[in-house]
Coordinates of C-alpha atoms in Angstrom, one line a residue:
M24 CA 0.0 0.0 0.0
P25 CA 1.5 3.4 -0.9
F26 CA 2.4 5.8 2.0
V27 CA 4.1 9.2 2.4
I28 CA 7.4 10.0 4.0
S29 CA 8.1 13.6 5.1
I30 CA 11.4 15.2 5.8
A31 CA 11.5 18.2 8.2
Q32 CA 14.4 20.1 6.7
L33 CA 14.3 22.8 9.4
N34 CA 16.6 25.4 10.9
F35 CA 17.1 24.4 14.5
V36 CA 18.9 26.5 17.1
V37 CA 21.7 25.1 19.3
G38 CA 20.7 25.1 22.9
D39 CA 17.1 26.0 22.4
V40 CA 15.9 22.6 23.4
P41 CA 12.3 23.6 24.2
G42 CA 12.0 25.6 21.0
N43 CA 13.4 22.8 18.9
A44 CA 11.0 20.3 20.5
Q45 CA 8.1 22.5 19.6
R46 CA 9.3 22.8 16.1
I47 CA 9.5 19.0 15.8
I48 CA 6.0 18.7 17.2
G49 CA 4.8 21.3 14.7
A50 CA 6.5 19.4 11.9
A51 CA 4.9 16.2 13.0
R52 CA 1.4 17.8 13.1
E53 CA 2.0 19.2 9.6
A54 CA 3.3 15.8 8.3
H55 CA 0.4 13.9 9.7
A56 CA -2.1 16.4 8.1
A57 CA -0.4 15.7 4.8
G58 CA -0.9 12.0 5.2
A59 CA 2.6 11.0 6.1
R60 CA 3.4 7.8 8.0
L61 CA 7.0 8.7 8.7
L62 CA 8.7 12.0 9.6
L63 CA 12.5 12.4 9.5
T64 CA 14.3 15.2 11.4
P65 CA 18.0 16.0 11.0
E66 CA 20.8 14.7 13.2
L67 CA 20.7 16.1 16.8
A68 CA 17.7 18.2 15.8
L69 CA 16.4 18.3 19.4
C70 CA 19.5 20.1 20.7
G71 CA 20.9 21.7 17.5
Y72 CA 24.1 20.8 15.8
A73 CA 26.8 21.1 17.0
A74 CA 26.3 21.8 20.7
E75 CA 30.1 21.2 21.5
D76 CA 30.9 21.2 25.2
L77 CA 27.2 21.5 26.1
Y78 CA 27.3 17.8 25.7
L79 CA 29.5 17.7 28.8
R80 CA 26.9 19.5 31.0
P81 CA 24.5 17.2 32.9
A82 CA 21.8 19.9 32.9
F83 CA 21.9 20.0 29.1
L84 CA 21.6 16.3 28.7
A85 CA 18.7 16.2 31.3
A86 CA 16.9 19.0 29.3
C87 CA 17.3 16.9 26.1
E88 CA 15.9 13.8 27.8
Q89 CA 12.9 15.8 29.1
A90 CA 12.2 17.3 25.7
L91 CA 12.4 13.9 24.0
A92 CA 9.8 12.5 26.4
E93 CA 7.6 15.5 25.6
V94 CA 7.9 14.9 21.9
A95 CA 7.3 11.2 22.3
Q96 CA 4.1 11.9 24.4
A97 CA 2.9 14.3 21.7
T98 CA 3.0 11.6 19.0
A99 CA 0.0 9.9 20.7
Q100 CA -2.1 12.6 18.9
W101 CA -1.2 11.2 15.4
P102 CA -2.0 7.5 15.1
G103 CA 0.1 5.7 12.6
L104 CA 2.8 8.4 12.4
A105 CA 6.4 7.5 13.3
V106 CA 8.8 10.4 14.0
V107 CA 12.6 9.9 13.9
V108 CA 14.2 12.5 16.2
G109 CA 18.0 13.1 16.5
H110 CA 19.2 13.8 20.1
P111 CA 22.1 13.2 22.5
Q112 CA 21.5 10.3 25.0
R113 CA 23.5 9.2 28.0
A114 CA 24.8 5.7 27.4
M115 CA 24.6 2.8 29.8
G116 CA 27.2 3.2 32.5
A117 CA 27.4 7.0 32.2
N118 CA 28.2 8.9 35.3
A119 CA 26.0 11.7 36.5
G120 CA 27.4 14.1 33.9
G121 CA 27.4 11.5 31.1
H122 CA 31.1 12.3 30.6
G123 CA 32.6 10.0 28.0
R124 CA 29.4 8.0 27.8
V125 CA 27.1 9.9 25.5
H126 CA 25.6 8.7 22.3
N127 CA 24.7 10.7 19.2
A128 CA 21.4 9.0 18.9
A129 CA 18.1 8.9 16.9
S130 CA 14.9 7.6 18.4
V131 CA 11.8 6.3 16.7
L132 CA 8.8 7.9 18.4
R133 CA 5.3 6.5 17.8
G134 CA 2.0 6.1 19.7
G135 CA 3.2 8.3 22.6
R136 CA 6.4 6.4 23.4
V137 CA 10.0 5.8 22.3
E138 CA 9.8 2.7 20.2
C139 CA 13.5 2.2 19.6
T140 CA 16.8 4.1 19.7
Y141 CA 19.9 3.9 17.4
A142 CA 23.3 5.2 18.4
K143 CA 25.7 6.5 15.7
Q144 CA 28.5 4.1 15.0
E145 CA 31.0 6.2 12.9
L146 CA 32.1 9.3 14.8
P147 CA 34.0 11.8 12.6
N148 CA 37.0 13.5 14.1
Y149 CA 38.4 15.6 11.1
E150 CA 37.8 19.0 9.5
V151 CA 35.2 20.7 11.7
F152 CA 34.2 17.6 13.6
D153 CA 35.0 16.7 17.2
E154 CA 32.6 13.9 17.8
Q155 CA 35.0 11.6 19.5
R156 CA 35.5 14.2 22.2
Y157 CA 31.9 13.9 23.2
F158 CA 30.4 10.6 22.0
V159 CA 30.9 6.9 22.2
R160 CA 30.2 4.5 19.3
G161 CA 27.0 2.6 19.1
Q162 CA 27.0 -1.1 18.4
D163 CA 23.5 -2.2 17.4
T164 CA 21.4 -1.8 14.3
C165 CA 17.9 -0.3 14.4
V166 CA 15.3 -1.7 12.0
F167 CA 11.6 -0.7 12.4
E168 CA 8.5 -1.0 10.2
V169 CA 6.3 1.6 8.5
E170 CA 3.3 0.3 6.5
G171 CA 5.0 -3.1 6.2
V172 CA 8.3 -1.7 4.9
R173 CA 11.4 -2.4 7.2
M174 CA 13.5 0.8 7.6
G175 CA 17.2 0.7 8.6
L176 CA 18.3 3.8 10.6
L177 CA 21.7 5.5 10.1
I178 CA 23.2 8.8 11.3
C179 CA 25.2 10.9 8.9
E180 CA 28.8 9.6 9.0
D181 CA 27.5 6.0 9.2
A182 CA 26.4 6.3 5.6
W183 CA 29.9 7.4 4.4
F184 CA 31.2 3.9 5.2
P185 CA 29.8 0.5 3.9
G186 CA 29.6 -1.3 7.3
P187 CA 26.5 0.3 9.0
A188 CA 24.4 0.2 5.9
R189 CA 25.4 -3.4 5.2
R190 CA 24.5 -4.4 8.8
A191 CA 21.1 -2.7 8.5
A192 CA 20.5 -4.7 5.3
D193 CA 21.6 -7.9 6.9
A194 CA 19.1 -7.2 9.7
G195 CA 16.3 -7.1 7.2
A196 CA 16.0 -3.5 6.2
Q197 CA 14.3 -2.8 2.9
M198 CA 15.0 0.9 2.9
L199 CA 17.8 3.1 4.4
L200 CA 17.1 6.2 6.4
T201 CA 20.0 8.6 7.3
I202 CA 19.5 11.7 9.3
N203 CA 22.3 14.3 8.9
A204 CA 24.0 17.5 9.8
S205 CA 26.7 17.7 7.1
P206 CA 28.5 21.0 6.9
Y207 CA 28.5 22.8 3.6
H208 CA 31.5 23.5 1.4
M209 CA 31.6 24.1 -2.3
G210 CA 30.9 20.9 -4.2
K211 CA 29.7 19.0 -1.1
A212 CA 26.1 18.4 -2.3
R213 CA 27.1 16.4 -5.4
E214 CA 29.8 14.6 -3.4
R215 CA 27.2 13.7 -0.8
E216 CA 24.8 12.2 -3.3
E217 CA 27.5 10.2 -5.0
V218 CA 28.6 8.6 -1.7
M219 CA 25.0 7.8 -0.8
R220 CA 24.7 6.2 -4.3
E221 CA 27.5 3.9 -3.4
R222 CA 25.6 2.7 -0.3
V223 CA 22.6 2.1 -2.5
R224 CA 24.6 0.1 -5.0
E225 CA 26.2 -2.0 -2.3
T226 CA 22.9 -2.9 -0.5
G227 CA 20.4 -2.6 -3.4
L228 CA 18.2 -0.5 -1.1
P229 CA 16.6 2.9 -1.7
L230 CA 17.7 5.6 0.6
F231 CA 16.3 8.8 2.3
Y232 CA 18.7 11.5 3.3
A233 CA 17.2 14.1 5.8
H234 CA 19.5 17.1 6.1
L235 CA 19.7 20.1 8.4
V236 CA 19.5 23.7 7.1
G237 CA 20.9 26.8 8.8
G238 CA 24.0 28.6 10.0
Q239 CA 25.8 27.8 13.3
D240 CA 28.7 30.0 14.1
E241 CA 31.2 29.3 11.2
V242 CA 29.4 26.3 9.6
V243 CA 26.4 26.3 7.3
F244 CA 24.1 23.4 6.5
E245 CA 22.5 23.8 3.2
G246 CA 19.6 21.4 3.3
R247 CA 19.0 19.8 -0.1
S248 CA 17.6 16.6 1.5
F249 CA 17.2 13.9 -1.1
A250 CA 16.1 10.3 -1.8
L251 CA 17.6 7.7 -4.1
Q252 CA 15.8 4.9 -5.8
A253 CA 17.2 1.4 -5.5
D254 CA 19.0 1.9 -8.8
G255 CA 20.7 5.1 -7.5
A256 CA 18.5 7.5 -9.5
V257 CA 17.6 10.7 -7.6
A258 CA 13.9 10.5 -6.6
L259 CA 13.7 13.6 -4.4
R260 CA 15.8 16.7 -4.0
A261 CA 14.6 19.5 -1.7
P262 CA 15.6 23.1 -2.1
G263 CA 19.0 24.4 -0.8
F264 CA 19.5 27.0 1.9
K265 CA 15.9 27.2 3.0
E266 CA 13.5 25.3 5.2
N267 CA 11.3 22.8 3.6
M268 CA 8.8 20.0 4.5
A269 CA 9.5 17.6 1.7
L270 CA 7.0 14.9 0.9
A271 CA 7.6 11.6 -1.0
L272 CA 5.2 8.9 -2.0
V273 CA 6.6 5.4 -1.4
Q274 CA 5.1 2.5 -3.3
Q275 CA 5.9 -1.2 -2.8
A276 CA 5.1 -3.7 -5.5
Q277 CA 6.1 -7.2 -4.5
T278 CA 9.9 -6.8 -3.7
A279 CA 10.4 -3.4 -5.5
I280 CA 10.1 -0.1 -3.8
K281 CA 9.6 3.1 -5.8
I282 CA 9.8 6.7 -4.6
E283 CA 7.8 9.6 -6.2
A284 CA 8.7 13.1 -5.3
K285 CA 9.8 16.5 -6.7
V286 CA 13.5 16.7 -7.8
L287 CA 14.9 20.2 -7.8
P288 CA 18.1 21.0 -9.8
H289 CA 21.4 21.9 -8.1
D290 CA 22.4 25.6 -8.1
D291 CA 25.5 26.6 -10.0
A292 CA 28.7 27.1 -8.0
D293 CA 28.5 30.9 -7.5
A294 CA 24.8 30.8 -6.7
E295 CA 25.2 28.2 -4.0
L296 CA 28.2 30.1 -2.5
W297 CA 26.2 33.3 -2.4
H298 CA 23.3 31.5 -0.7
A299 CA 25.7 30.0 1.9
L300 CA 27.2 33.4 2.8
V301 CA 23.7 35.0 3.0
L302 CA 22.4 32.2 5.3
G303 CA 25.5 32.3 7.4
V304 CA 25.2 36.0 8.1
R305 CA 21.4 35.9 8.6
D306 CA 21.6 33.2 11.2
Y307 CA 24.6 34.5 13.0
V308 CA 23.0 37.9 13.4
G309 CA 19.5 36.6 14.1
K310 CA 20.2 33.7 16.4
N311 CA 22.5 35.8 18.5
G312 CA 20.0 38.6 18.8
F313 CA 21.9 41.5 17.2
P314 CA 19.6 44.3 16.0
G315 CA 21.7 44.7 12.8
V316 CA 25.1 45.1 11.4
L317 CA 27.6 47.8 10.4
L318 CA 30.7 47.8 8.3
G319 CA 33.4 50.1 7.0
L320 CA 32.6 50.8 3.3
S321 CA 35.9 51.7 1.6
G322 CA 34.9 51.9 -2.1
G323 CA 36.9 48.6 -2.6
I324 CA 35.7 45.2 -3.8
D325 CA 35.8 43.4 -0.4
S326 CA 33.6 45.8 1.6
A327 CA 31.3 46.1 -1.4
L328 CA 30.7 42.3 -1.6
V329 CA 30.2 42.1 2.2
L330 CA 27.6 44.9 1.9
A331 CA 25.7 43.1 -0.8
V332 CA 25.7 39.9 1.2
A333 CA 24.5 41.7 4.3
V334 CA 21.6 43.5 2.5
D335 CA 20.5 40.2 0.9
A336 CA 20.7 38.5 4.3
L337 CA 19.1 41.1 6.5
G338 CA 17.5 43.8 4.4
A339 CA 18.7 47.4 4.0
D340 CA 17.1 48.6 7.2
K341 CA 19.4 46.5 9.4
V342 CA 22.6 47.5 7.7
R343 CA 24.7 50.6 8.3
T344 CA 27.8 51.7 6.5
V345 CA 30.6 54.1 7.4
M346 CA 33.1 55.6 5.0
M347 CA 36.3 56.7 6.8
P348 CA 38.5 58.5 4.4
S349 CA 42.2 59.1 5.2
P350 CA 44.6 61.5 3.4
Y351 CA 45.4 58.6 1.0
T352 CA 41.8 57.8 0.0
A353 CA 41.1 58.5 -3.7
D354 CA 38.1 60.6 -4.6
I355 CA 36.7 57.7 -6.6
S356 CA 36.7 55.6 -3.5
W357 CA 34.2 57.7 -1.6
I358 CA 32.3 58.5 -4.8
D359 CA 31.8 54.7 -5.4
A360 CA 31.1 54.1 -1.7
R361 CA 28.3 56.7 -1.8
D362 CA 27.0 55.3 -5.0
M363 CA 26.8 51.7 -3.7
A364 CA 25.1 52.7 -0.4
A365 CA 22.5 54.6 -2.4
R366 CA 21.9 51.7 -4.8
V367 CA 21.2 49.2 -1.9
G368 CA 19.4 51.8 0.2
V369 CA 21.4 51.6 3.5
R370 CA 22.4 54.3 5.9
Y371 CA 25.7 55.8 5.0
D372 CA 27.9 58.1 7.1
E373 CA 31.3 59.6 6.6
I374 CA 33.9 60.2 9.3
A375 CA 37.2 61.7 8.1
I376 CA 40.1 60.1 10.1
A377 CA 42.8 62.7 9.2
P378 CA 42.5 64.6 12.5
Q379 CA 42.8 61.4 14.6
F380 CA 45.7 60.2 12.4
E381 CA 47.6 63.4 12.8
A382 CA 46.9 63.4 16.6
F383 CA 48.4 59.8 16.9
K384 CA 51.4 60.8 14.8
A385 CA 52.0 63.9 16.9
A386 CA 51.7 61.9 20.2
L387 CA 54.2 59.3 18.9
A388 CA 56.6 61.7 17.2
P389 CA 59.0 62.1 20.2
L390 CA 59.3 58.3 20.4
F391 CA 59.7 57.8 16.6
V392 CA 62.6 60.4 16.2
G393 CA 64.9 59.3 13.5
R394 CA 62.6 56.7 12.0
S395 CA 60.8 57.1 8.7
E396 CA 57.2 56.3 8.1
D397 CA 56.4 52.6 7.3
T398 CA 53.6 50.1 8.0
T399 CA 53.3 51.5 11.5
E400 CA 51.5 54.6 10.1
E401 CA 49.5 52.4 7.7
N402 CA 48.3 50.3 10.5
L403 CA 47.4 53.3 12.6
Q404 CA 44.8 54.3 10.0
A405 CA 43.3 50.8 10.1
R406 CA 43.1 50.9 13.9
I407 CA 41.5 54.3 14.0
R408 CA 38.8 52.9 11.7
G409 CA 38.4 49.8 13.8
T410 CA 38.0 51.9 17.0
L411 CA 35.3 54.1 15.4
L412 CA 33.4 51.1 14.1
M413 CA 33.5 49.4 17.5
A414 CA 32.4 52.6 19.2
L415 CA 29.3 52.6 17.0
S416 CA 28.8 49.0 17.7
N417 CA 28.9 49.6 21.5
K418 CA 26.6 52.5 21.3
F419 CA 23.9 51.0 19.0
G420 CA 24.3 47.3 19.5
A421 CA 24.9 46.3 15.9
V422 CA 27.7 43.8 15.2
V423 CA 30.6 44.8 13.1
L424 CA 31.2 42.8 9.9
T425 CA 34.8 42.6 9.0
T426 CA 35.6 42.6 5.3
G427 CA 38.9 40.7 4.9
N428 CA 39.0 37.8 2.4
K429 CA 40.9 34.4 2.6
S430 CA 43.8 35.6 0.6
E431 CA 44.4 38.4 3.1
M432 CA 43.8 36.1 6.1
A433 CA 46.3 33.6 4.7
T434 CA 49.1 36.1 4.1
G435 CA 48.5 38.5 7.1
Y436 CA 47.5 41.3 4.7
C437 CA 45.3 42.6 7.5
T438 CA 45.7 44.6 10.7
L439 CA 45.1 43.3 14.1
Y440 CA 42.6 45.6 16.0
G441 CA 42.1 47.5 12.7
D442 CA 40.3 46.0 9.7
M443 CA 40.2 42.7 11.7
A444 CA 38.2 44.3 14.5
G445 CA 34.6 43.0 14.5
G446 CA 32.3 40.2 15.4
F447 CA 31.7 38.3 12.1
A448 CA 34.0 37.8 9.1
V449 CA 31.7 37.3 6.2
I450 CA 34.2 36.4 3.5
K451 CA 37.2 35.1 5.5
D452 CA 37.0 31.8 3.6
V453 CA 36.6 33.4 0.1
L454 CA 39.7 33.8 -2.0
K455 CA 40.2 37.2 -3.7
T456 CA 39.7 35.7 -7.2
R457 CA 36.4 34.3 -6.0
V458 CA 35.5 37.7 -4.5
F459 CA 35.6 39.2 -8.0
A460 CA 33.6 36.3 -9.5
L461 CA 30.9 36.6 -6.8
A462 CA 30.7 40.4 -7.4
R463 CA 30.1 39.9 -11.1
W464 CA 27.6 37.1 -10.3
R465 CA 25.6 39.2 -7.9
N466 CA 25.5 42.1 -10.4
A467 CA 24.0 39.7 -12.9
H468 CA 21.5 38.2 -10.5
D469 CA 19.0 39.4 -7.8
P470 CA 18.3 36.2 -5.8
Y471 CA 16.6 38.0 -2.9
G472 CA 14.8 40.8 -4.6
T473 CA 16.9 43.5 -3.0
G474 CA 17.9 45.1 -6.3
A475 CA 19.9 44.3 -9.4
D476 CA 23.5 45.5 -10.1
P477 CA 24.3 46.7 -6.6
I478 CA 28.0 47.0 -7.0
P479 CA 29.3 49.9 -9.2
E480 CA 31.4 48.5 -12.1
R481 CA 34.4 50.6 -11.2
I482 CA 34.7 48.9 -7.9
I483 CA 35.1 45.6 -9.7
T484 CA 37.5 46.8 -12.4
R485 CA 39.9 49.1 -10.6
P486 CA 43.1 47.6 -9.2
P487 CA 42.7 46.7 -5.5
S488 CA 44.4 48.9 -2.9
A489 CA 44.3 49.3 0.8
E490 CA 44.9 53.1 0.3
L491 CA 47.1 53.4 3.3
R492 CA 49.9 55.2 1.5
E493 CA 50.4 57.1 -1.8
D494 CA 49.8 55.1 -5.0
Q495 CA 49.5 51.8 -3.1
K496 CA 48.3 48.7 -4.9
D497 CA 47.8 45.2 -3.4
Q498 CA 50.2 43.7 -6.0
D499 CA 53.0 45.9 -4.8
S500 CA 53.6 43.5 -1.9
L501 CA 51.8 40.3 -3.0
P502 CA 52.0 38.1 -6.2
P503 CA 49.1 38.5 -8.7
Y504 CA 45.9 37.1 -7.0
E505 CA 45.6 34.3 -9.6
V506 CA 49.0 33.1 -8.5
L507 CA 48.6 33.8 -4.8
D508 CA 45.2 32.0 -4.6
A509 CA 46.4 29.0 -6.5
I510 CA 49.3 28.6 -4.1
I511 CA 47.0 29.1 -1.0
E512 CA 44.6 26.5 -2.4
R513 CA 47.3 23.9 -2.9
Y514 CA 49.2 24.5 0.2
M515 CA 46.6 25.4 2.8
E516 CA 43.5 23.6 1.6
N517 CA 45.1 20.5 0.1
D518 CA 48.3 20.1 2.1
A519 CA 50.5 20.0 -1.0
P520 CA 54.2 20.1 -0.3
I521 CA 56.2 23.1 -1.4
E522 CA 58.2 21.0 -3.9
D523 CA 55.0 19.7 -5.5
I524 CA 53.7 23.3 -5.9
V525 CA 56.9 24.3 -7.6
R526 CA 56.8 21.3 -9.9
A527 CA 53.3 22.4 -10.9
G528 CA 54.9 25.4 -12.5
F529 CA 54.9 28.1 -9.8
D530 CA 57.9 30.3 -9.2
R531 CA 59.9 29.0 -6.2
A532 CA 60.3 32.5 -4.8
D533 CA 56.5 33.1 -4.8
V534 CA 55.8 29.7 -3.2
E535 CA 58.4 30.2 -0.5
R536 CA 57.2 33.7 0.2
V537 CA 53.5 32.8 0.4
T538 CA 54.0 29.7 2.5
R539 CA 56.2 31.7 4.9
L540 CA 53.5 34.4 5.2
I541 CA 50.9 31.7 6.0
K542 CA 53.2 30.3 8.7
I543 CA 54.2 33.6 10.5
N544 CA 50.6 35.0 10.5
E545 CA 49.0 32.3 12.6
Y546 CA 49.0 34.6 15.6
K547 CA 46.8 37.0 13.7
R548 CA 44.3 34.4 12.6
R549 CA 43.9 33.1 16.1
Q550 CA 42.5 36.6 17.0
A551 CA 40.2 36.9 14.0
A552 CA 36.4 37.0 14.1
V553 CA 34.6 33.8 13.3
G554 CA 33.3 33.7 9.7
V555 CA 31.4 31.5 7.2
R556 CA 33.2 28.3 6.2
V557 CA 32.6 27.6 2.4
T558 CA 35.7 25.6 1.4
R559 CA 36.9 22.1 2.3
R560 CA 39.3 23.8 4.7
S561 CA 38.9 27.2 6.3
F562 CA 40.9 29.2 8.8
G563 CA 38.6 28.0 11.6
K564 CA 38.0 24.7 13.4
D565 CA 39.6 22.7 10.6
W566 CA 42.9 24.7 10.7
R567 CA 44.7 24.0 14.0
Y568 CA 48.4 24.9 13.6
P569 CA 50.6 26.0 16.5
I570 CA 51.5 29.6 16.7
T571 CA 55.0 28.8 18.0
N572 CA 56.3 26.6 15.3
R573 CA 59.6 26.2 13.5
F574 CA 58.6 23.5 11.0
R575 CA 58.4 24.4 7.3
A576 CA 56.7 21.9 5.0

């Protein structure tokens, strides 16, 4: 007999256990009204992913247990509906705090009770994952029935290895269900589907993949829940970067199971990257309760891109910009900054920093006797700007968005307590070459209806400059960005040895210089604001190098 499976691709909030429980109950109510017999929620939906050291707090685990009982009790209202809920669970033998004995679990709730519970078996401990710090492995399979079809339950990483799926099949499963919180990076969606297709090929079973959506600190979860037929064909694909209650009709004819649902296309690379940045900003600001954001608008490409992202994420009424010209700011910079602020409709203010700059130089002059001006005076300008932005942040409550990109973060082409001052680094994982590509993409598209062509063309075409001294250009002190970014990508993101990069055709002097800059600027990155992770390896949780370090690869 045909039946409906629903996926609650929802944006849960870490630590809001009562709120998350109510969202699950609401999703169950909606799924039941739509005729569903099974509702899947994402991994650790009840507490939010990832709760990090909250898993070590007894009160947190107790709150999750109480909320799970409340959700289970609520399912008595919907006869015939099974609800799979992801949650942490103290394991047998745990002490009062559950330390070292907590499972990353999923429970099947039906008829007012917990019918069975599965504990995740494969615990990732790479990239942004720290699950072995908090969880212990499960040992048992979990197979339950919905309308006569036997379902094998998995949790995220379990499905990236053959073993758990094979054991579920051996236990009699006719369909695989995996609940997930798999952080986004460019290209991850297609990679995810292909790995799940391998599980389908190995077991001969169709598969449902329920995925989280939303931003959590530096990571973004893009949704795009999906289902695969027994032959590996995509049977369902939900939208990316937005909440969705997906529905699929499951039909069983003798031994064959077929899934009927809507299959949405993948976004192109620039579109998905844009949506990830927007979602990351929206959720960081919204979930942390900031009334809005502010940023220094310089007339350059980086701050222009950050402004465009912020307006798409929050709306113009929650974004404020400040232009802070110095004696070295070109006229076209403030002209273009004014132009862009007007295009996107945000508040725009100007504060000239020349008086403060001269006051600092005068105060330091007796101590600097006999020394010529250098990067010290350049950094003073950046720090004056940082101080002004933070003063506005303190006074009005808006969080400062920093505007540095990954190329700058890698090489230290940024100023501590200056342009690095702020609460959220929107493009810290976006290389400069990609910044230009995204700016052009956004000018050609208006995905959130905030206005087409927001970035003045001259901002995109003029040579980048920090404008901290006369006639300064970024390429005065850095290799061309096409070269710089390619070296960073190979060395930092892919761990390529220096000799391999040189053999790939890069000038040895450039490679030695860039890798040295990456090494000596670790102390700066440790003090940088958190920002959206969009690549396989960012300068965040998945980059953990010592500051004091004499090793060169």
